Amino acid sequence: MSRTPRAVLAAASAVAIAVLVVGCSAGDGQTSPTGSSGEPQTGGTLTYLEPQAWGTLYPPSAGFYPNGGLVNNLTDRLLYQNPETLELEPWIATDYTVNDDATEYTFDLRTDVTYSDGTALTAENVVKNLDLYGKGDTARALPISEAINNYDHGEVVDADTVSFFFTAPSPGFAQAVSTINSGLLSDATLDRASEGFGPGSATEVIGSGPFVISAEEIGTKTSLTARDDYDWAPPSLEHQGRAYLDGIDYVVAGEDSVRVGTVVAGQADVARQIEAPDEAQFAASGLALVAAATNGVNNGLSFRFRDSRLSDIRVREAIIAGIDRQQIVDTLFTENYPLATGALAKTALGYVDTSSFYEYDPDKAADLLDEAGWTLGSDDIREKDGEKLTLTFNEALPQPRSKEVVTLIQEQLAELGIQVELYAGDQAAQTAASADQSIVQVYHSMVGRADFDVLKSQYFSKNRNTLLNFDKADGSVGDEQLDTLLQAIASEPTTEEREAASAAAQQYLAENAYILPIFEEPQVFGLTDKVQGFGTESVGRPSFYSTWLVG
């Protein structure tokens, strides 16, 4: 018996996308924030401002938003996840089936798709893509996709049919092949090593999507050009054929004031990561704001519990009780950043309300620290056995106002005698330091993915490992029960079982005071009224296929 679970994801979340917009609906599963200005127009180059430079275009490693913003417009996927409903719909695959225990998937493919280098997208090529993403290649430093679990191999059934096989149930695979992490690439591109996907190689990364990278200025600007022959968009979209835009210039503008000022002045069309204090500027005539939900793990803190200072649950509980999350949200953010009520956003699949574990109670926090033996020293910093209760947080550069968030937490915890230090450094330094709990003990981050597996992606010891549950030095796992619960989310074959597994993992994270969710993080874009039909995919990455510019 086989089943085609197209509506499974949508059934789990009726309010899946929650895009908060000034304006009205524009169809195509996207949103036109400034309203309609007549029939779509073809032509023009859109200028898009990014706060950070991209680092890789290898799809399994493209989760960083600057990476994904390019890959989303460069590649097609087997399935399309409707950003409004989260339903899985046909795209390069016209249909698919999955067996009862989710260990075998079969996809029927379109036969008219080509890559921008002129080569055909074939059944053999699709298998080559997923074999690489599902297995990785350590010799070429190409990692396995965190979105794909229990992968064994793919097989070509015939010219327009492929099958994929798994060593254990892999119920998230259908959604995985709708994400940018499974963006389809040409055979020649798939033969490249890791550095062949990095800066300096952008024009050689070949997808089948509506745009092709035509020029690159490393670290500053990446230019995309529309493919005139593109004619295989998801059938559910109103727009078909060539993209309306002639091109897109992705320009790096790291300073918030520069991004905002350039769009407000009409010298650029769209900017990502409009910080909360700047949102009001986009209420002016001729401007608009789009706040797209990311549908995943909330912006929050991971406590590295294998560190000696955090190994006592009473210390972790004290930190949680000593942080006033409502003050953080009220002081630093707007209504586009709702207070988190659990590990997952309310729009995420499997969401459970665990807010009772995260209540602000500084008196309780002080009592817990006293019970744990941490006493105030002459410098008003708690200490125990000669060790100061000093903790270092990373600065999450991709996350909104991370430095300000940590600074406010620093002030709040100082009242309890906990000294908070902020690790300074660029993205490369932050990434390296955050992998070492002797440097960073509290990790600030989030992750978006519109699937139950997002919880595993964030906390599982062999995925992002934000808790550093896995110690690379000795190969040990600190809390095997946590890993077991997270693995179940990705291995239970039915939606009901996955939902139960997700709930159990969320409860366990809360009960053990491993995390502190702070707010639901959107992707916030500022636009001029020239921009029409702008939208995002299911976790807030820009989709420019149906976007057009008023002349």
Coordinates of C-alpha atoms in Angstrom, one line a residue:
M1 CA 0.0 0.0 0.0
S2 CA 1.3 3.5 -0.8
R3 CA 0.2 6.9 0.2
T4 CA 0.7 10.4 -1.1
P5 CA 0.9 12.7 2.0
R6 CA 0.5 16.0 0.3
A7 CA -1.8 17.5 2.9
V8 CA 0.0 16.1 6.0
L9 CA 2.0 19.2 6.7
A10 CA -0.9 21.6 6.2
A11 CA -3.1 19.6 8.5
A12 CA -0.7 20.0 11.4
S13 CA -0.8 23.8 11.2
A14 CA -3.7 25.8 10.1
V15 CA -1.9 29.1 10.5
A16 CA 1.3 28.1 8.9
I17 CA 2.9 31.1 7.4
A18 CA 1.8 34.2 9.3
V19 CA 3.3 36.8 7.0
L20 CA 2.7 40.2 8.6
V21 CA 2.4 42.8 5.8
V22 CA 1.3 46.3 5.1
G23 CA -0.7 45.7 1.9
C24 CA -2.8 43.0 0.2
S25 CA -2.5 39.5 -1.3
A26 CA -1.0 39.1 -4.7
G27 CA -1.5 35.4 -5.4
D28 CA 1.2 32.9 -6.3
G29 CA 1.6 31.9 -2.7
Q30 CA 3.4 35.2 -2.2
T31 CA 2.5 38.7 -1.0
S32 CA 2.5 42.1 -2.6
P33 CA 3.0 44.4 0.3
T34 CA 2.3 47.6 -1.5
G35 CA -0.9 46.5 -3.3
S36 CA -1.4 45.8 -7.0
S37 CA -0.3 48.3 -9.7
G38 CA -1.9 46.7 -12.7
E39 CA -0.6 43.9 -14.8
P40 CA 2.9 42.5 -14.1
Q41 CA 5.6 44.2 -16.2
T42 CA 8.7 42.4 -17.6
G43 CA 12.1 44.0 -17.3
G44 CA 14.3 45.8 -14.9
T45 CA 17.0 44.9 -12.5
L46 CA 16.1 44.8 -8.8
T47 CA 18.6 45.8 -6.2
Y48 CA 18.5 43.7 -3.1
L49 CA 20.5 44.5 0.0
E50 CA 21.9 41.8 2.3
P51 CA 23.5 42.4 5.7
Q52 CA 26.1 39.7 5.3
A53 CA 28.1 38.1 2.4
W54 CA 27.2 34.6 1.4
G55 CA 29.7 31.8 2.1
T56 CA 28.7 28.7 0.1
L57 CA 26.2 27.7 -2.6
Y58 CA 26.3 24.0 -1.7
P59 CA 22.6 23.4 -1.0
P60 CA 23.0 21.3 2.2
S61 CA 25.1 24.0 3.7
A62 CA 23.0 26.9 2.5
G63 CA 20.9 27.4 5.6
F64 CA 22.6 30.7 6.4
Y65 CA 20.2 33.3 5.0
P66 CA 22.6 35.0 2.6
N67 CA 23.4 31.6 1.1
G68 CA 19.8 30.5 0.9
G69 CA 18.6 33.7 -0.6
L70 CA 20.7 32.9 -3.7
V71 CA 20.1 29.2 -3.8
N72 CA 16.4 29.7 -3.6
N73 CA 16.4 31.6 -6.8
L74 CA 19.1 29.6 -8.6
T75 CA 17.6 26.1 -8.1
D76 CA 14.4 24.1 -8.5
R77 CA 13.3 21.3 -6.1
L78 CA 11.5 18.1 -6.6
L79 CA 8.5 19.4 -4.6
Y80 CA 7.2 22.8 -3.8
Q81 CA 6.2 23.7 -0.2
N82 CA 3.4 26.3 -0.5
P83 CA 4.5 29.1 1.9
E84 CA 0.9 30.0 2.8
T85 CA -0.4 26.5 3.6
L86 CA 2.8 24.5 4.0
E87 CA 1.3 21.8 1.7
L88 CA 3.7 19.9 -0.5
E89 CA 2.8 20.4 -4.2
P90 CA 4.3 19.2 -7.5
W91 CA 7.3 20.9 -9.1
I92 CA 10.0 19.0 -10.9
A93 CA 8.3 15.9 -9.6
T94 CA 4.8 15.7 -10.9
D95 CA 3.7 13.1 -8.3
Y96 CA 5.2 10.9 -5.6
T97 CA 4.3 7.9 -3.4
V98 CA 5.8 6.6 -0.2
N99 CA 5.4 3.2 1.4
D100 CA 3.7 2.7 4.8
D101 CA 6.9 2.8 6.9
A102 CA 8.4 5.7 5.0
T103 CA 11.5 3.8 3.9
E104 CA 10.9 4.0 0.1
Y105 CA 9.8 7.1 -2.0
T106 CA 9.1 7.1 -5.7
F107 CA 8.9 10.3 -7.8
D108 CA 7.6 10.9 -11.3
L109 CA 9.6 13.6 -13.0
R110 CA 9.1 16.2 -15.6
T111 CA 11.1 15.5 -18.8
D112 CA 11.4 19.1 -20.2
V113 CA 13.7 20.6 -17.6
T114 CA 17.2 21.9 -18.4
Y115 CA 20.0 23.4 -16.5
S116 CA 21.3 26.9 -17.4
D117 CA 24.4 25.2 -19.1
G118 CA 22.0 23.5 -21.5
T119 CA 22.3 20.0 -20.0
A120 CA 19.1 18.1 -19.2
L121 CA 17.7 17.4 -15.8
T122 CA 17.4 13.6 -16.0
A123 CA 16.4 10.8 -13.7
E124 CA 20.1 9.9 -13.4
N125 CA 20.9 13.5 -12.4
V126 CA 18.2 13.6 -9.8
V127 CA 19.6 10.5 -8.2
K128 CA 23.1 11.9 -8.3
N129 CA 21.9 15.0 -6.5
L130 CA 20.2 13.2 -3.7
D131 CA 22.9 10.6 -3.3
L132 CA 25.3 13.4 -2.6
Y133 CA 23.0 15.3 -0.3
G134 CA 22.0 12.1 1.5
K135 CA 25.5 10.6 2.0
G136 CA 27.8 13.6 1.7
D137 CA 31.4 13.2 0.5
T138 CA 34.1 13.7 3.2
A139 CA 36.9 13.5 0.6
R140 CA 35.5 16.7 -1.0
A141 CA 34.4 18.2 2.4
L142 CA 30.8 18.1 1.3
P143 CA 28.5 17.4 4.3
I144 CA 25.3 15.4 4.5
S145 CA 22.1 17.5 4.5
E146 CA 20.7 17.9 7.9
A147 CA 17.3 17.7 6.3
I148 CA 17.7 14.1 5.1
N149 CA 17.7 11.2 7.6
N150 CA 18.5 7.5 7.3
Y151 CA 19.4 7.8 3.6
D152 CA 20.6 4.6 1.8
H153 CA 20.6 5.2 -1.9
G154 CA 18.6 6.2 -5.0
E155 CA 17.7 4.3 -8.1
V156 CA 16.6 5.2 -11.6
V157 CA 13.4 3.3 -12.4
D158 CA 13.0 4.6 -15.9
A159 CA 13.5 7.8 -17.9
D160 CA 11.1 9.8 -15.8
T161 CA 10.9 7.9 -12.5
V162 CA 13.3 7.6 -9.5
S163 CA 13.1 5.8 -6.2
F164 CA 14.9 6.5 -2.9
F165 CA 15.5 4.0 -0.2
F166 CA 16.2 4.4 3.6
T167 CA 17.7 2.3 6.3
A168 CA 15.0 3.3 8.7
P169 CA 11.8 5.4 8.4
S170 CA 12.5 8.9 7.0
P171 CA 9.1 10.6 7.2
G172 CA 10.6 14.1 6.6
F173 CA 12.1 13.2 3.2
A174 CA 9.3 14.6 1.1
Q175 CA 9.5 18.0 2.8
A176 CA 13.3 17.8 2.7
V177 CA 13.3 17.7 -1.1
S178 CA 11.2 20.9 -1.2
T179 CA 13.8 22.9 0.7
I180 CA 16.8 24.9 -0.6
N181 CA 19.0 22.2 1.0
S182 CA 17.9 19.9 -1.8
G183 CA 18.3 22.4 -4.6
L184 CA 18.9 20.5 -7.9
L185 CA 22.3 21.1 -9.6
S186 CA 23.9 20.0 -12.9
D187 CA 26.1 17.0 -13.1
A188 CA 29.3 19.1 -13.5
T189 CA 28.4 21.2 -10.5
L190 CA 27.9 18.1 -8.4
D191 CA 31.4 17.0 -9.2
R192 CA 32.9 20.1 -7.6
A193 CA 34.7 20.0 -4.2
S194 CA 33.6 22.3 -1.3
E195 CA 35.7 25.2 -2.4
G196 CA 34.0 25.0 -5.8
F197 CA 30.8 26.2 -4.2
G198 CA 32.4 29.2 -2.4
P199 CA 33.2 32.8 -3.1
G200 CA 34.9 33.2 -6.5
S201 CA 33.0 30.3 -8.0
A202 CA 29.5 31.6 -8.1
T203 CA 29.1 31.7 -11.9
E204 CA 30.1 28.1 -12.1
V205 CA 27.3 26.8 -9.8
I206 CA 24.6 25.7 -12.3
G207 CA 21.0 25.2 -11.3
S208 CA 17.8 24.8 -13.3
G209 CA 16.0 27.7 -11.6
P210 CA 14.6 30.9 -13.0
F211 CA 17.8 32.8 -12.5
V212 CA 21.5 32.2 -13.2
I213 CA 24.4 33.8 -11.5
S214 CA 26.0 36.0 -14.2
A215 CA 28.6 38.0 -12.3
E216 CA 30.3 38.1 -8.9
E217 CA 32.3 40.7 -7.0
I218 CA 33.6 38.6 -4.0
G219 CA 32.1 39.8 -0.7
T220 CA 30.2 42.7 -2.1
K221 CA 27.9 42.0 -5.0
T222 CA 26.4 39.0 -6.8
S223 CA 24.3 39.5 -10.0
L224 CA 21.6 37.2 -11.2
T225 CA 20.1 37.2 -14.7
A226 CA 16.7 35.7 -15.7
R227 CA 16.7 32.6 -17.9
D228 CA 14.6 33.4 -21.1
D229 CA 13.8 29.6 -21.5
Y230 CA 12.6 28.9 -18.0
D231 CA 9.2 27.3 -18.2
W232 CA 8.8 24.8 -15.3
A233 CA 7.6 26.7 -12.3
P234 CA 5.4 24.9 -9.7
P235 CA 2.0 24.4 -11.5
S236 CA 0.1 25.9 -8.6
L237 CA 1.7 29.4 -9.3
E238 CA -0.3 31.8 -11.3
H239 CA 2.8 33.0 -13.0
Q240 CA 4.4 30.7 -15.5
G241 CA 7.3 31.0 -17.9
R242 CA 10.2 33.5 -17.7
A243 CA 10.7 35.5 -14.5
Y244 CA 9.4 39.1 -14.8
L245 CA 12.7 40.7 -13.7
D246 CA 15.6 40.8 -16.1
G247 CA 18.0 40.5 -13.1
I248 CA 18.8 40.9 -9.5
D249 CA 21.8 42.5 -7.9
Y250 CA 22.5 41.1 -4.4
V251 CA 24.6 43.8 -2.7
V252 CA 26.2 43.5 0.7
A253 CA 25.4 46.4 3.0
G254 CA 26.4 45.5 6.5
E255 CA 25.4 48.7 8.3
D256 CA 21.7 48.8 9.3
S257 CA 21.5 52.6 8.6
V258 CA 22.9 52.1 5.1
R259 CA 20.4 49.4 4.1
V260 CA 17.5 51.4 5.5
G261 CA 18.6 54.8 4.1
T262 CA 19.3 53.4 0.7
V263 CA 15.8 51.8 0.3
V264 CA 14.1 54.8 1.9
A265 CA 15.9 57.1 -0.6
G266 CA 14.8 54.9 -3.5
Q267 CA 18.3 53.9 -4.4
A268 CA 17.7 50.2 -3.8
D269 CA 14.4 48.2 -4.0
V270 CA 14.5 45.6 -1.2
A271 CA 16.6 45.2 2.0
R272 CA 16.6 42.3 4.4
Q273 CA 16.9 42.4 8.2
I274 CA 15.3 45.7 8.9
E275 CA 15.9 46.1 12.6
A276 CA 13.0 46.8 14.9
P277 CA 13.9 50.5 15.6
D278 CA 13.9 51.2 11.9
E279 CA 10.5 49.6 11.1
A280 CA 8.6 52.9 11.6
Q281 CA 10.4 54.4 8.6
F282 CA 8.7 52.0 6.3
A283 CA 5.2 53.2 7.4
A284 CA 5.8 56.2 5.2
S285 CA 4.2 56.6 1.8
G286 CA 5.9 54.7 -1.0
L287 CA 7.4 52.1 1.4
A288 CA 6.3 48.8 2.9
L289 CA 7.5 46.2 5.4
V290 CA 7.2 42.4 5.1
A291 CA 7.8 40.3 8.3
A292 CA 7.8 36.6 7.2
A293 CA 7.5 33.8 9.7
T294 CA 10.4 31.3 9.8
N295 CA 8.2 28.4 11.2
G296 CA 10.9 26.7 13.2
V297 CA 13.0 26.8 16.4
N298 CA 12.6 30.1 18.1
N299 CA 15.3 32.7 18.7
G300 CA 16.8 31.7 22.1
L301 CA 19.6 30.4 24.2
S302 CA 21.2 26.9 24.4
F303 CA 22.9 26.1 27.7
R304 CA 26.0 23.9 27.2
F305 CA 25.2 21.7 30.2
R306 CA 28.4 19.7 29.9
D307 CA 30.3 22.7 31.1
S308 CA 31.0 22.5 34.9
R309 CA 29.3 25.9 35.6
L310 CA 26.1 24.7 33.9
S311 CA 26.1 21.0 34.8
D312 CA 23.8 21.7 37.8
I313 CA 20.2 22.0 36.6
R314 CA 19.6 24.5 39.5
V315 CA 22.1 26.9 37.8
R316 CA 20.3 26.6 34.5
E317 CA 16.9 27.1 36.1
A318 CA 18.2 30.1 37.9
I319 CA 19.5 31.7 34.7
I320 CA 16.1 31.1 33.1
A321 CA 14.2 32.5 36.1
G322 CA 16.6 35.5 36.1
I323 CA 16.0 36.6 32.5
D324 CA 13.1 38.9 31.9
R325 CA 12.2 37.9 28.3
Q326 CA 9.2 40.3 28.2
Q327 CA 11.5 43.2 29.0
I328 CA 13.8 42.1 26.1
V329 CA 10.9 42.0 23.6
D330 CA 9.3 45.2 24.8
T331 CA 12.6 47.1 24.9
L332 CA 14.3 45.9 21.7
F333 CA 11.6 44.7 19.4
T334 CA 8.1 45.2 17.9
E335 CA 4.9 43.2 17.6
N336 CA 6.6 41.4 14.7
Y337 CA 8.6 39.5 17.3
P338 CA 6.1 37.7 19.6
L339 CA 7.3 36.4 22.9
A340 CA 8.2 32.7 22.6
T341 CA 6.0 30.2 24.4
G342 CA 8.1 27.2 23.6
A343 CA 11.0 25.8 21.7
L344 CA 9.0 26.2 18.5
A345 CA 7.1 29.1 16.9
K346 CA 3.4 28.8 17.2
T347 CA 3.3 28.4 13.4
A348 CA 5.7 25.5 13.5
L349 CA 4.7 21.9 13.0
G350 CA 4.5 20.1 16.4
Y351 CA 4.4 23.3 18.5
V352 CA 3.9 22.7 22.2
D353 CA 3.4 25.5 24.8
T354 CA 6.0 25.1 27.5
S355 CA 6.0 28.7 28.7
S356 CA 5.4 27.7 32.3
F357 CA 9.1 26.7 32.5
Y358 CA 10.3 30.1 31.4
E359 CA 8.6 32.4 33.9
Y360 CA 10.6 35.4 35.2
D361 CA 11.2 35.1 39.0
P362 CA 14.4 36.7 40.2
D363 CA 13.7 35.7 43.9
K364 CA 13.5 32.0 42.8
A365 CA 16.6 32.4 40.8
A366 CA 18.6 33.8 43.8
D367 CA 17.3 30.9 46.0
L368 CA 18.4 28.3 43.4
L369 CA 21.9 29.7 43.1
D370 CA 22.2 29.7 46.9
E371 CA 21.0 26.1 47.1
A372 CA 23.6 25.2 44.4
G373 CA 26.3 26.7 46.5
W374 CA 27.1 29.8 44.5
T375 CA 27.7 32.6 46.9
L376 CA 28.2 36.3 46.3
G377 CA 31.9 37.4 46.5
S378 CA 33.2 40.8 47.4
D379 CA 32.9 41.9 43.8
D380 CA 29.2 40.9 43.7
I381 CA 29.9 38.0 41.4
R382 CA 28.9 34.6 42.7
E383 CA 31.6 32.0 43.2
K384 CA 32.0 28.3 44.2
D385 CA 35.1 26.5 45.1
G386 CA 37.2 29.4 43.8
E387 CA 35.5 29.6 40.4
K388 CA 33.5 32.7 39.4
L389 CA 30.1 32.3 37.9
T390 CA 31.1 33.9 34.6
L391 CA 29.5 32.8 31.4
T392 CA 30.3 33.8 27.8
F393 CA 27.6 34.2 25.2
N394 CA 28.2 34.4 21.4
E395 CA 27.0 37.3 19.3
A396 CA 24.6 35.7 16.8
L397 CA 25.4 38.0 13.8
P398 CA 22.7 36.6 11.6
Q399 CA 20.0 37.2 14.3
P400 CA 18.4 40.5 14.9
R401 CA 19.9 42.7 17.6
S402 CA 21.8 39.8 19.2
K403 CA 24.4 42.1 20.8
E404 CA 21.6 44.2 22.4
V405 CA 19.8 41.1 23.6
V406 CA 22.9 39.7 25.3
T407 CA 23.7 43.2 26.7
L408 CA 20.2 43.4 28.3
I409 CA 20.6 39.8 29.7
Q410 CA 24.0 40.8 31.0
E411 CA 22.3 43.6 33.0
Q412 CA 19.5 41.3 34.3
L413 CA 21.8 38.5 35.4
A414 CA 24.3 40.9 37.0
E415 CA 21.5 41.6 39.6
L416 CA 21.8 37.9 40.6
G417 CA 25.6 37.9 40.7
I418 CA 26.1 36.2 37.4
Q419 CA 28.7 37.8 35.1
V420 CA 27.9 37.6 31.4
E421 CA 30.6 38.3 28.8
L422 CA 29.9 38.7 25.1
Y423 CA 32.3 37.0 22.7
A424 CA 33.3 39.5 20.0
G425 CA 34.4 38.7 16.5
D426 CA 33.2 38.3 12.8
Q427 CA 31.2 35.4 11.5
A428 CA 34.2 33.1 11.1
A429 CA 35.4 33.8 14.6
Q430 CA 31.9 33.3 16.1
T431 CA 31.5 30.0 14.3
A432 CA 34.8 28.7 15.6
A433 CA 34.3 29.9 19.1
S434 CA 30.8 28.6 19.4
A435 CA 32.0 25.0 18.7
D436 CA 34.1 25.2 21.9
Q437 CA 32.3 25.2 25.2
S438 CA 35.4 26.4 27.0
I439 CA 34.9 29.7 25.0
V440 CA 31.1 29.9 24.6
Q441 CA 28.9 28.4 27.3
V442 CA 25.6 29.9 26.2
Y443 CA 24.7 29.8 22.5
H444 CA 22.3 32.3 21.0
S445 CA 20.7 31.1 17.7
M446 CA 17.6 30.0 15.9
V447 CA 16.8 27.8 12.8
G448 CA 13.9 27.8 10.4
R449 CA 12.4 24.8 8.7
A450 CA 8.7 24.0 8.1
D451 CA 8.9 20.4 9.3
F452 CA 8.9 18.4 12.5
D453 CA 12.6 17.6 11.9
V454 CA 13.6 21.2 12.7
L455 CA 13.9 20.4 16.4
K456 CA 16.3 17.6 15.6
S457 CA 18.3 19.8 13.2
Q458 CA 18.9 22.3 16.0
Y459 CA 19.7 20.1 19.0
F460 CA 20.7 16.6 17.8
S461 CA 24.3 15.8 18.6
K462 CA 25.2 14.9 15.0
N463 CA 23.4 18.0 13.4
R464 CA 23.8 21.5 14.6
N465 CA 24.5 20.3 18.2
T466 CA 23.8 23.7 19.7
L467 CA 23.9 22.3 23.2
L468 CA 27.3 20.6 22.5
N469 CA 25.8 17.4 23.7
F470 CA 28.4 15.7 21.4
D471 CA 32.0 16.1 22.4
K472 CA 34.1 15.9 19.2
A473 CA 37.3 15.4 21.3
D474 CA 36.3 12.1 22.8
G475 CA 33.2 11.2 20.7
S476 CA 31.0 11.0 23.8
V477 CA 27.3 12.1 24.1
G478 CA 26.4 13.8 27.4
D479 CA 22.6 13.1 27.3
E480 CA 21.8 10.0 25.2
Q481 CA 18.1 10.2 26.1
L482 CA 17.8 13.6 24.5
D483 CA 19.4 12.2 21.3
T484 CA 17.0 9.3 21.4
L485 CA 14.0 11.6 21.6
L486 CA 15.2 13.8 18.8
Q487 CA 16.0 10.9 16.6
A488 CA 12.4 9.6 17.0
I489 CA 11.1 12.8 15.4
A490 CA 12.9 11.9 12.2
S491 CA 12.2 8.2 12.3
E492 CA 8.6 7.7 13.3
P493 CA 6.6 6.9 10.1
T494 CA 3.3 8.6 10.8
T495 CA 2.4 12.3 11.4
E496 CA 0.7 11.4 14.7
E497 CA 3.8 9.6 15.9
R498 CA 6.1 12.4 14.8
E499 CA 3.9 14.9 16.6
A500 CA 4.1 12.9 19.8
A501 CA 7.8 12.5 19.5
S502 CA 8.3 16.2 19.0
A503 CA 6.1 17.0 22.0
A504 CA 8.2 14.6 24.1
A505 CA 11.4 16.2 23.0
Q506 CA 10.1 19.7 23.7
Q507 CA 9.0 18.7 27.2
Y508 CA 12.3 17.1 27.9
L509 CA 14.2 20.2 26.8
A510 CA 12.0 22.4 29.1
E511 CA 12.1 20.1 32.1
N512 CA 15.9 19.9 31.9
A513 CA 16.4 23.6 31.5
Y514 CA 18.5 23.1 28.4
I515 CA 17.1 26.1 26.5
L516 CA 15.5 29.5 26.9
P517 CA 13.3 30.5 24.0
I518 CA 13.1 34.3 23.7
F519 CA 11.0 35.3 20.7
E520 CA 9.6 34.1 17.4
E521 CA 12.1 35.4 14.9
P522 CA 10.7 36.7 11.5
Q523 CA 12.7 37.7 8.4
V524 CA 11.9 41.4 8.0
F525 CA 12.2 43.1 4.6
G526 CA 11.8 46.8 3.7
L527 CA 10.6 47.6 0.2
T528 CA 9.8 50.5 -2.1
D529 CA 6.4 50.7 -3.8
K530 CA 8.1 49.9 -7.1
V531 CA 8.3 46.3 -5.9
Q532 CA 5.3 44.1 -6.7
G533 CA 4.7 40.4 -6.1
F534 CA 7.5 40.0 -3.7
G535 CA 7.3 36.8 -1.5
T536 CA 9.3 34.3 0.5
E537 CA 9.5 30.6 0.7
S538 CA 8.3 28.7 3.8
V539 CA 11.0 30.0 6.1
G540 CA 11.4 33.5 4.9
R541 CA 14.0 33.4 2.2
P542 CA 13.2 35.8 -0.7
S543 CA 11.6 34.4 -3.8
F544 CA 11.9 36.7 -6.8
Y545 CA 10.4 34.5 -9.6
S546 CA 7.0 36.4 -9.5
T547 CA 8.4 39.7 -8.4
W548 CA 8.2 42.7 -10.8
L549 CA 9.0 46.4 -10.8
V550 CA 6.6 49.2 -11.6
G551 CA 8.2 51.1 -14.6

